[in-house]
Backbone as a printed PyTorch tensor [residue, N CA C, xyz], in Angstrom:
tensor([[[  0.8590,  -1.1700,   0.0000],
         [  0.0000,   0.0000,   0.0000],
         [  0.9040,   1.2320,   0.0000]],

        [[  0.5800,   2.1550,  -0.8710],
         [  1.3400,   3.4070,  -0.9120],
         [  0.7030,   4.4290,   0.0200]],

        [[  1.4310,   5.4770,   0.2690],
         [  0.9080,   6.5540,   1.0970],
         [ -0.3310,   7.1910,   0.4990]],

        [[ -0.3260,   7.3440,  -0.8230],
         [ -1.5020,   7.9320,  -1.4940],
         [ -2.7180,   7.0360,  -1.3730]],

        [[ -2.5140,   5.7090,  -1.4630],
         [ -3.6350,   4.7820,  -1.2950],
         [ -4.2060,   4.8860,   0.1200]],

        [[ -3.3190,   4.9710,   1.0800],
         [ -3.7730,   5.0880,   2.4660],
         [ -4.5610,   6.3780,   2.6780]],

        [[ -4.0650,   7.4670,   2.1380],
         [ -4.7610,   8.7490,   2.2650],
         [ -6.1330,   8.6690,   1.6080]],

        [[ -6.2040,   8.0400,   0.4330],
         [ -7.4740,   7.8940,  -0.2680],
         [ -8.4720,   7.0850,   0.5640]],

        [[ -8.0200,   5.9720,   1.1350],
         [ -8.9000,   5.1580,   1.9730],
         [ -9.3750,   5.9430,   3.1960]],

        [[ -8.4720,   6.6700,   3.8220],
         [ -8.8250,   7.4660,   5.0030],
         [ -9.8660,   8.5180,   4.6500]],

        [[ -9.6580,   9.1850,   3.5210],
         [-10.5910,  10.2290,   3.1150],
         [-11.9470,   9.6550,   2.7140]],

        [[-11.9450,   8.4990,   2.0520],
         [-13.2210,   7.8690,   1.7040],
         [-13.9960,   7.4650,   2.9530]],

        [[-13.2700,   7.1140,   4.0110],
         [-13.9070,   6.7640,   5.2830],
         [-14.3200,   8.0090,   6.0680]],

        [[-13.9820,   9.1990,   5.5150],
         [-14.3170,  10.4830,   6.1330],
         [-13.7150,  10.6050,   7.5360]],

        [[-12.4280,  10.2380,   7.6370],
         [-11.7180,  10.3090,   8.9050],
         [-10.5540,  11.2790,   8.8100]],

        [[-10.2820,  11.9470,   9.9000],
         [ -9.0750,  12.7690,   9.9670],
         [ -7.8930,  11.8470,  10.2500]],

        [[ -6.7020,  12.3800,  10.0940],
         [ -5.5210,  11.5850,  10.4310],
         [ -5.5600,  11.1980,  11.9090]],

        [[ -5.9890,  12.1010,  12.7500],
         [ -6.0430,  11.8240,  14.1900],
         [ -7.0560,  10.7220,  14.5080]],

        [[ -8.2080,  10.7510,  13.8570],
         [ -9.2180,   9.7240,  14.1000],
         [ -8.7160,   8.3530,  13.6730]],

        [[ -8.1190,   8.2920,  12.4850],
         [ -7.5860,   7.0200,  12.0040],
         [ -6.4750,   6.5350,  12.9210]],

        [[ -5.5810,   7.4250,  13.2930],
         [ -4.4660,   7.0510,  14.1670],
         [ -4.9800,   6.4800,  15.4900]],

        [[ -5.9560,   7.1190,  16.0700],
         [ -6.5250,   6.6510,  17.3280],
         [ -7.1540,   5.2730,  17.1690]],

        [[ -7.8360,   5.0580,  16.0530],
         [ -8.5210,   3.7830,  15.8250],
         [ -7.5590,   2.6130,  15.6590]],

        [[ -6.3560,   2.8710,  15.1420],
         [ -5.4250,   1.7700,  14.8950],
         [ -4.2150,   1.8010,  15.8160]],

        [[ -4.2390,   2.6940,  16.7980],
         [ -3.1780,   2.7210,  17.7900],
         [ -1.8640,   3.3050,  17.3110]],

        [[ -1.9380,   4.3330,  16.5090],
         [ -0.7330,   5.0180,  16.0240],
         [ -0.8440,   6.4990,  16.3520]],

        [[  0.2130,   7.2220,  16.0810],
         [  0.1590,   8.6750,  16.2600],
         [ -0.2960,   9.3270,  14.9560]],

        [[ -0.8780,  10.5110,  15.0920],
         [ -1.2850,  11.2490,  13.9110],
         [ -0.0710,  11.5630,  13.0430]],

        [[  1.0350,  11.8310,  13.6790],
         [  2.2580,  12.1490,  12.9460],
         [  2.7010,  10.9720,  12.0720]],

        [[  2.5670,   9.7510,  12.6030],
         [  2.9340,   8.5580,  11.8200],
         [  2.0410,   8.4130,  10.6000]],

        [[  0.7600,   8.6810,  10.7700],
         [ -0.1680,   8.6150,   9.6400],
         [  0.2630,   9.6290,   8.5830]],

        [[  0.5790,  10.8340,   9.0240],
         [  1.0280,  11.8760,   8.0900],
         [  2.2820,  11.4620,   7.3370]],

        [[  3.2510,  10.8860,   8.0460],
         [  4.4920,  10.4470,   7.3860],
         [  4.2090,   9.3410,   6.3760]],

        [[  3.3090,   8.4260,   6.7200],
         [  2.9670,   7.3490,   5.7880],
         [  2.3130,   7.9360,   4.5440]],

        [[  1.3730,   8.8460,   4.7410],
         [  0.6720,   9.4440,   3.6050],
         [  1.6040,  10.2410,   2.7050]],

        [[  2.6580,  10.7990,   3.2810],
         [  3.6350,  11.5360,   2.4790],
         [  4.7510,  10.6220,   1.9700]],

        [[  4.5680,   9.3090,   2.1640],
         [  5.5220,   8.2830,   1.7220],
         [  6.9000,   8.4460,   2.3630]],

        [[  6.9390,   8.9540,   3.5700],
         [  8.1980,   9.0790,   4.2930],
         [  8.3940,   7.9340,   5.2790]],

        [[  7.3630,   7.1080,   5.3940],
         [  7.4190,   5.9590,   6.2900],
         [  6.6840,   4.8180,   5.5990]],

        [[  7.1980,   3.6100,   5.7310],
         [  6.5600,   2.4680,   5.0680],
         [  5.3720,   1.9880,   5.8940]],

        [[  4.4720,   1.3330,   5.2120],
         [  3.2590,   0.8220,   5.8420],
         [  3.4730,  -0.6530,   6.1790]],

        [[  3.3580,  -0.9810,   7.4590],
         [  3.4370,  -2.3830,   7.8580],
         [  2.1560,  -3.0820,   7.4290]],

        [[  2.2520,  -4.3830,   7.2140],
         [  1.1080,  -5.1600,   6.7350],
         [ -0.0810,  -5.0620,   7.7000]],

        [[  0.1740,  -5.1450,   9.0030],
         [ -0.9390,  -5.0780,   9.9540],
         [ -1.6140,  -3.7130,   9.9290]],

        [[ -0.8380,  -2.6500,   9.6940],
         [ -1.4140,  -1.3070,   9.5810],
         [ -2.2710,  -1.2240,   8.3330]],

        [[ -1.7630,  -1.7730,   7.2320],
         [ -2.5330,  -1.7790,   5.9890],
         [ -3.8620,  -2.5040,   6.1760]],

        [[ -3.8210,  -3.6660,   6.7950],
         [ -5.0510,  -4.4380,   7.0140],
         [ -6.0360,  -3.6710,   7.8910]],

        [[ -5.5250,  -3.0230,   8.9270],
         [ -6.3970,  -2.2520,   9.8120],
         [ -7.0510,  -1.0980,   9.0620]],

        [[ -6.2720,  -0.3920,   8.2470],
         [ -6.8070,   0.7440,   7.4890],
         [ -7.8470,   0.2640,   6.4800]],

        [[ -7.5590,  -0.8290,   5.7970],
         [ -8.5290,  -1.3630,   4.8280],
         [ -9.8240,  -1.7930,   5.5200]],

        [[ -9.7160,  -2.4020,   6.6810],
         [-10.9010,  -2.8190,   7.4300],
         [-11.7390,  -1.5970,   7.8250]],

        [[-11.0780,  -0.5910,   8.3670],
         [-11.7950,   0.6180,   8.7910],
         [-12.4200,   1.3270,   7.5930]],

        [[-11.7280,   1.3420,   6.4730],
         [-12.2740,   1.9850,   5.2760],
         [-13.5420,   1.2720,   4.8070]],

        [[-13.5740,  -0.0450,   4.9710],
         [-14.7380,  -0.8010,   4.5140],
         [-15.8680,  -0.8300,   5.5380]],

        [[-15.5370,  -1.0080,   6.8210],
         [-16.5670,  -1.2130,   7.8400],
         [-16.7490,  -0.0540,   8.8030]],

        [[-15.8250,   0.8990,   8.7910],
         [-15.9090,   2.0140,   9.7160],
         [-15.2930,   1.6720,  11.0580]],

        [[-15.3010,   2.6310,  11.9270],
         [-14.7470,   2.4510,  13.2610],
         [-15.8350,   1.8840,  14.1580]],

        [[-15.4820,   0.8570,  14.8870],
         [-16.4400,   0.2540,  15.8080],
         [-16.7860,   1.2560,  16.9060]],

        [[-18.0460,   1.3700,  17.1590],
         [-18.5200,   2.2690,  18.1950],
         [-19.1400,   1.4150,  19.2980]],

        [[-18.7260,   1.6510,  20.5290],
         [-19.3190,   0.9230,  21.6290],
         [-20.7860,   1.3130,  21.7410]],

        [[-21.6170,   0.2910,  21.7500],
         [-23.0460,   0.5380,  21.8640],
         [-23.5850,  -0.2980,  23.0110]],

        [[-24.6750,   0.1470,  23.5730],
         [-25.2780,  -0.5930,  24.6730],
         [-26.0130,  -1.8060,  24.1040]],

        [[-26.2180,  -2.7740,  24.9710],
         [-26.9410,  -3.9680,  24.5500],
         [-28.3570,  -3.6220,  24.0920]],

        [[-28.9800,  -2.6330,  24.7220],
         [-30.3450,  -2.2630,  24.3060],
         [-30.3530,  -1.6660,  22.9010]],

        [[-29.3050,  -0.8980,  22.5490],
         [-29.2140,  -0.3590,  21.1800],
         [-29.0250,  -1.4950,  20.1670]],

        [[-28.1610,  -2.4200,  20.5000],
         [-27.9120,  -3.5500,  19.6090],
         [-29.1710,  -4.3860,  19.4770]],

        [[-29.8620,  -4.5950,  20.5920],
         [-31.1130,  -5.3590,  20.5890],
         [-32.1220,  -4.6990,  19.6520]],

        [[-32.2210,  -3.3840,  19.7430],
         [-33.1370,  -2.6420,  18.8890],
         [-32.7440,  -2.7610,  17.4140]],

        [[-31.4510,  -2.6850,  17.1250],
         [-30.9790,  -2.8080,  15.7430],
         [-31.3500,  -4.1620,  15.1480]],

        [[-31.1280,  -5.2310,  15.9280],
         [-31.4610,  -6.5760,  15.4340],
         [-32.9650,  -6.6910,  15.2200]],

        [[-33.7490,  -6.1690,  16.1600],
         [-35.2070,  -6.2090,  16.0060],
         [-35.6400,  -5.4920,  14.7320]],

        [[-35.0160,  -4.3580,  14.4330],
         [-35.3420,  -3.6190,  13.2150],
         [-34.9950,  -4.4120,  11.9560]],

        [[-33.8650,  -5.1030,  11.9720],
         [-33.4740,  -5.9230,  10.8270],
         [-34.4870,  -7.0490,  10.6230]],

        [[-34.8830,  -7.6960,  11.7120],
         [-35.8600,  -8.7870,  11.6150],
         [-37.2110,  -8.2800,  11.1340]],

        [[-37.6290,  -7.1210,  11.6380],
         [-38.8920,  -6.5310,  11.1850],
         [-38.8370,  -6.2090,   9.6910]],

        [[-37.7350,  -5.6180,   9.2560],
         [-37.5710,  -5.2800,   7.8400],
         [-37.6460,  -6.5410,   6.9750]],

        [[-36.9870,  -7.5960,   7.4180],
         [-37.0060,  -8.8560,   6.6600],
         [-38.4170,  -9.4250,   6.5860]],

        [[-39.1610,  -9.3190,   7.6810],
         [-40.5270,  -9.8530,   7.6990],
         [-41.4520,  -9.0490,   6.7930]],

        [[-41.2790,  -7.7520,   6.7790],
         [-42.1420,  -6.8870,   5.9720],
         [-41.8130,  -7.0080,   4.4930]],

        [[-40.5400,  -6.9710,   4.1670],
         [-40.1310,  -6.9590,   2.7640],
         [-40.0120,  -8.3520,   2.1680]],

        [[-39.6080,  -9.3260,   2.9790],
         [-39.4590, -10.7170,   2.5280],
         [-38.7330, -10.8180,   1.1890]],

        [[-37.7170,  -9.9910,   1.0340],
         [-36.9360,  -9.9920,  -0.2000],
         [-35.4590, -10.0000,   0.1520]],

        [[-34.6120, -10.4450,  -0.7790],
         [-33.1710, -10.4900,  -0.4940],
         [-32.6030,  -9.1080,  -0.1890]],

        [[-31.6360,  -9.0840,   0.7360],
         [-30.9470,  -7.8370,   1.0640],
         [-29.6160,  -8.1590,   1.7240]],

        [[-28.5460,  -7.8280,   1.0460],
         [-27.2190,  -8.0400,   1.6080],
         [-26.9880,  -7.0990,   2.7850]],

        [[-27.6750,  -5.9530,   2.8100],
         [-27.5160,  -5.0000,   3.9070],
         [-27.9640,  -5.6170,   5.2330]],

        [[-29.0200,  -6.4350,   5.2070],
         [-29.4670,  -7.0910,   6.4370],
         [-28.3880,  -8.0260,   6.9550]],

        [[-27.7720,  -8.7580,   6.0440],
         [-26.6980,  -9.6750,   6.4230],
         [-25.5550,  -8.9060,   7.0600]],

        [[-25.1760,  -7.7970,   6.4550],
         [-24.0910,  -6.9690,   6.9960],
         [-24.4520,  -6.4010,   8.3630]],

        [[-25.6900,  -5.9480,   8.5210],
         [-26.1110,  -5.3810,   9.8040],
         [-26.0920,  -6.4350,  10.9060]],

        [[-26.4950,  -7.6520,  10.5740],
         [-26.4650,  -8.7160,  11.5770],
         [-25.0340,  -9.0970,  11.9440]],

        [[-24.1360,  -9.0500,  10.9790],
         [-22.7320,  -9.3480,  11.2620],
         [-22.1760,  -8.3300,  12.2530]],

        [[-22.4450,  -7.0480,  12.0070],
         [-22.0000,  -5.9910,  12.9080],
         [-22.6680,  -6.1460,  14.2740]],

        [[-23.9560,  -6.4690,  14.2840],
         [-24.6810,  -6.6380,  15.5460],
         [-24.0860,  -7.7830,  16.3670]],

        [[-23.7200,  -8.8710,  15.7030],
         [-23.1260,  -9.9970,  16.4120],
         [-21.8000,  -9.6030,  17.0560]],

        [[-20.9680,  -8.9020,  16.3030],
         [-19.6830,  -8.4420,  16.8400],
         [-19.9080,  -7.4880,  18.0140]],

        [[-20.8590,  -6.5680,  17.8610],
         [-21.1420,  -5.5910,  18.9110],
         [-21.7270,  -6.2690,  20.1450]],

        [[-22.6270,  -7.2210,  19.9250],
         [-23.2710,  -7.9500,  21.0260],
         [-22.2090,  -8.6720,  21.8560]],

        [[-21.3060,  -9.3370,  21.1630],
         [-20.2400, -10.0710,  21.8490],
         [-19.3250,  -9.1040,  22.5930]],

        [[-18.9310,  -8.0230,  21.9320],
         [-18.0320,  -7.0410,  22.5430],
         [-18.6650,  -6.3680,  23.7600]],

        [[-19.9820,  -6.2030,  23.7380],
         [-20.6790,  -5.5360,  24.8340],
         [-21.0150,  -6.5030,  25.9710]],

        [[-20.6410,  -7.7580,  25.8230],
         [-20.8840,  -8.7340,  26.8880],
         [-22.2890,  -9.2920,  26.8830]],

        [[-22.9040,  -9.3410,  25.7080],
         [-24.2540,  -9.8890,  25.6010],
         [-24.2910, -11.3710,  25.9030]],

        [[-25.4610, -11.8680,  26.2070],
         [-25.6370, -13.2640,  26.6000],
         [-25.3780, -14.2290,  25.4450]],

        [[-25.0460, -15.4680,  25.8030],
         [-24.8780, -16.5140,  24.7890],
         [-26.1910, -16.7760,  24.0670]],

        [[-27.3010, -16.6590,  24.7810],
         [-28.6100, -16.8570,  24.1540],
         [-28.8170, -15.8310,  23.0400]],

        [[-28.4670, -14.5840,  23.3120],
         [-28.5940, -13.5350,  22.3000],
         [-27.6850, -13.8070,  21.1170]],

        [[-26.4710, -14.2400,  21.4100],
         [-25.5190, -14.5500,  20.3310],
         [-26.0670, -15.6800,  19.4570]],

        [[-26.6140, -16.7130,  20.0800],
         [-27.1830, -17.8240,  19.3150],
         [-28.3810, -17.3710,  18.4760]],

        [[-29.1870, -16.4830,  19.0300],
         [-30.3290, -15.9690,  18.2660],
         [-29.8670, -15.1500,  17.0570]],

        [[-28.8040, -14.3780,  17.2270],
         [-28.2980, -13.6110,  16.0860],
         [-27.7710, -14.5660,  15.0180]],

        [[-27.0820, -15.6390,  15.4460],
         [-26.6440, -16.6560,  14.4790],
         [-27.8440, -17.2370,  13.7270]],

        [[-28.9090, -17.5570,  14.4690],
         [-30.1140, -18.0940,  13.8190],
         [-30.7180, -17.0760,  12.8590]],

        [[-30.7370, -15.8220,  13.2760],
         [-31.2660, -14.7620,  12.4130],
         [-30.4480, -14.6710,  11.1300]],

        [[-29.1190, -14.7890,  11.2510],
         [-28.2730, -14.7600,  10.0560],
         [-28.6420, -15.8970,   9.1100]],

        [[-28.8950, -17.0830,   9.6670],
         [-29.2770, -18.2220,   8.8320],
         [-30.5940, -17.9980,   8.1150]],

        [[-31.5610, -17.4720,   8.8420],
         [-32.8750, -17.2250,   8.2410],
         [-32.7770, -16.1430,   7.1650]],

        [[-32.0570, -15.0760,   7.4710],
         [-31.8830, -14.0050,   6.4820],
         [-31.1520, -14.5580,   5.2610]],

        [[-30.1750, -15.4110,   5.4880],
         [-29.4710, -16.0540,   4.3760],
         [-30.4180, -16.8620,   3.5060]],

        [[-31.3540, -17.5730,   4.1330],
         [-32.3480, -18.3410,   3.3740],
         [-33.2450, -17.4290,   2.5490]],

        [[-33.6450, -16.3100,   3.1270],
         [-34.4640, -15.3520,   2.3800],
         [-33.6780, -14.8480,   1.1740]],

        [[-32.3720, -14.6220,   1.3770],
         [-31.5380, -14.0810,   0.3070],
         [-31.3520, -15.0480,  -0.8580]],

        [[-31.4970, -16.3500,  -0.6210],
         [-31.2690, -17.3240,  -1.6960],
         [-32.5380, -18.0120,  -2.1690]],

        [[-33.6750, -17.6630,  -1.6050],
         [-34.9120, -18.3150,  -2.0360],
         [-35.8600, -17.3200,  -2.6810]],

        [[-36.9090, -17.8460,  -3.2000],
         [-37.9100, -17.0700,  -3.9210],
         [-39.2590, -17.3580,  -3.2810]],

        [[-40.1670, -16.4020,  -3.3310],
         [-41.4880, -16.5800,  -2.7270],
         [-42.2310, -17.7730,  -3.3200]],

        [[-41.8770, -18.1730,  -4.5230],
         [-42.5310, -19.3380,  -5.1570],
         [-41.9140, -20.6600,  -4.7010]],

        [[-40.7910, -20.5820,  -4.0290],
         [-40.0920, -21.7670,  -3.5400],
         [-40.9400, -22.4270,  -2.4430]],

        [[-41.1120, -23.7310,  -2.4830],
         [-41.9330, -24.4030,  -1.4680],
         [-41.4060, -24.2410,  -0.0370]],

        [[-40.1220, -23.9920,   0.1230],
         [-39.5610, -23.8420,   1.4700],
         [-39.6550, -22.4070,   1.9880]],

        [[-40.1180, -21.4940,   1.1440],
         [-40.1570, -20.0870,   1.5420],
         [-41.0950, -19.8640,   2.7280]],

        [[-42.2320, -20.5200,   2.7310],
         [-43.1760, -20.3640,   3.8460],
         [-42.5270, -20.8190,   5.1540]],

        [[-41.7540, -21.9000,   5.0930],
         [-41.0480, -22.3910,   6.2890],
         [-40.0070, -21.3660,   6.7400]],

        [[-39.3080, -20.7610,   5.7990],
         [-38.3050, -19.7450,   6.1320],
         [-38.9730, -18.5650,   6.8340]],

        [[-40.1060, -18.1300,   6.3420],
         [-40.8060, -17.0060,   6.9580],
         [-41.3390, -17.3850,   8.3410]],

        [[-41.7470, -18.6330,   8.5050],
         [-42.1750, -19.1250,   9.8170],
         [-40.9920, -19.1140,  10.7900]],

        [[-39.8280, -19.5360,  10.3010],
         [-38.6200, -19.5060,  11.1300],
         [-38.2880, -18.0690,  11.5250]],

        [[-38.4520, -17.1390,  10.5950],
         [-38.1980, -15.7310,  10.8780],
         [-39.1350, -15.2370,  11.9810]],

        [[-40.3860, -15.6000,  11.9100],
         [-41.3530, -15.2070,  12.9330],
         [-40.9350, -15.7410,  14.2990]],

        [[-40.4820, -16.9900,  14.3230],
         [-40.0500, -17.5950,  15.5820],
         [-38.8300, -16.8720,  16.1590]],

        [[-37.8620, -16.5660,  15.3010],
         [-36.6740, -15.8430,  15.7640],
         [-37.0750, -14.4630,  16.2860]],

        [[-37.9860, -13.7930,  15.5860],
         [-38.4530, -12.4770,  16.0430],
         [-39.0870, -12.5630,  17.4260]],

        [[-39.9140, -13.5850,  17.6510],
         [-40.5640, -13.7410,  18.9500],
         [-39.5500, -14.0060,  20.0590]],

        [[-38.5910, -14.8760,  19.7870],
         [-37.5680, -15.1870,  20.7840],
         [-36.6790, -13.9760,  21.0440]],

        [[-36.3860, -13.2180,  19.9940],
         [-35.5520, -12.0190,  20.1610],
         [-36.2980, -10.9790,  20.9930]],

        [[-37.5980, -10.8200,  20.7300],
         [-38.3940,  -9.8510,  21.4870],
         [-38.4560, -10.2270,  22.9710]],

        [[-38.4570, -11.5280,  23.2600],
         [-38.5350, -11.9950,  24.6470],
         [-37.1880, -11.8960,  25.3640]],

        [[-36.1070, -11.7670,  24.6080],
         [-34.7660, -11.6920,  25.1880],
         [-34.5750, -10.3580,  25.8950]],

        [[-34.0540, -10.4100,  27.0950],
         [-33.7490,  -9.1720,  27.8320],
         [-32.3660,  -8.6990,  27.4290]],

        [[-32.2840,  -7.4540,  26.9870],
         [-30.9980,  -6.9050,  26.5560],
         [-30.1460,  -6.5400,  27.7420]]])
């Protein structure tokens, strides 16, 4: 990765040098030197910058916020019943956040189940004979998620 590539990724992520440096455990000055090609980019730094450029900086959220986000994803899937890669991405982030926030194993297992059901919606069609079962599974996951205490 060149310094210009790093600067481009940082700018696309709408981060200042200080914000990026803080997120990856470096100094702002080091980021500046890398961007000006005065310092080489270590592989782990490159990977961290690429991850942040794609997924953003993780923000600590409360379990109740994460619970609400998952509920919204499940509601959206139930209403639209159509494929959406965004739902899959949101559940992936929710799972990481839930685990990081110390959420229960039951909640983690429910998010895994939700990912499976959403995955089924993404690969099936309403005319598919198994689609009704998938939607029934979604309803069950929604009920169990609603009963879960965040």
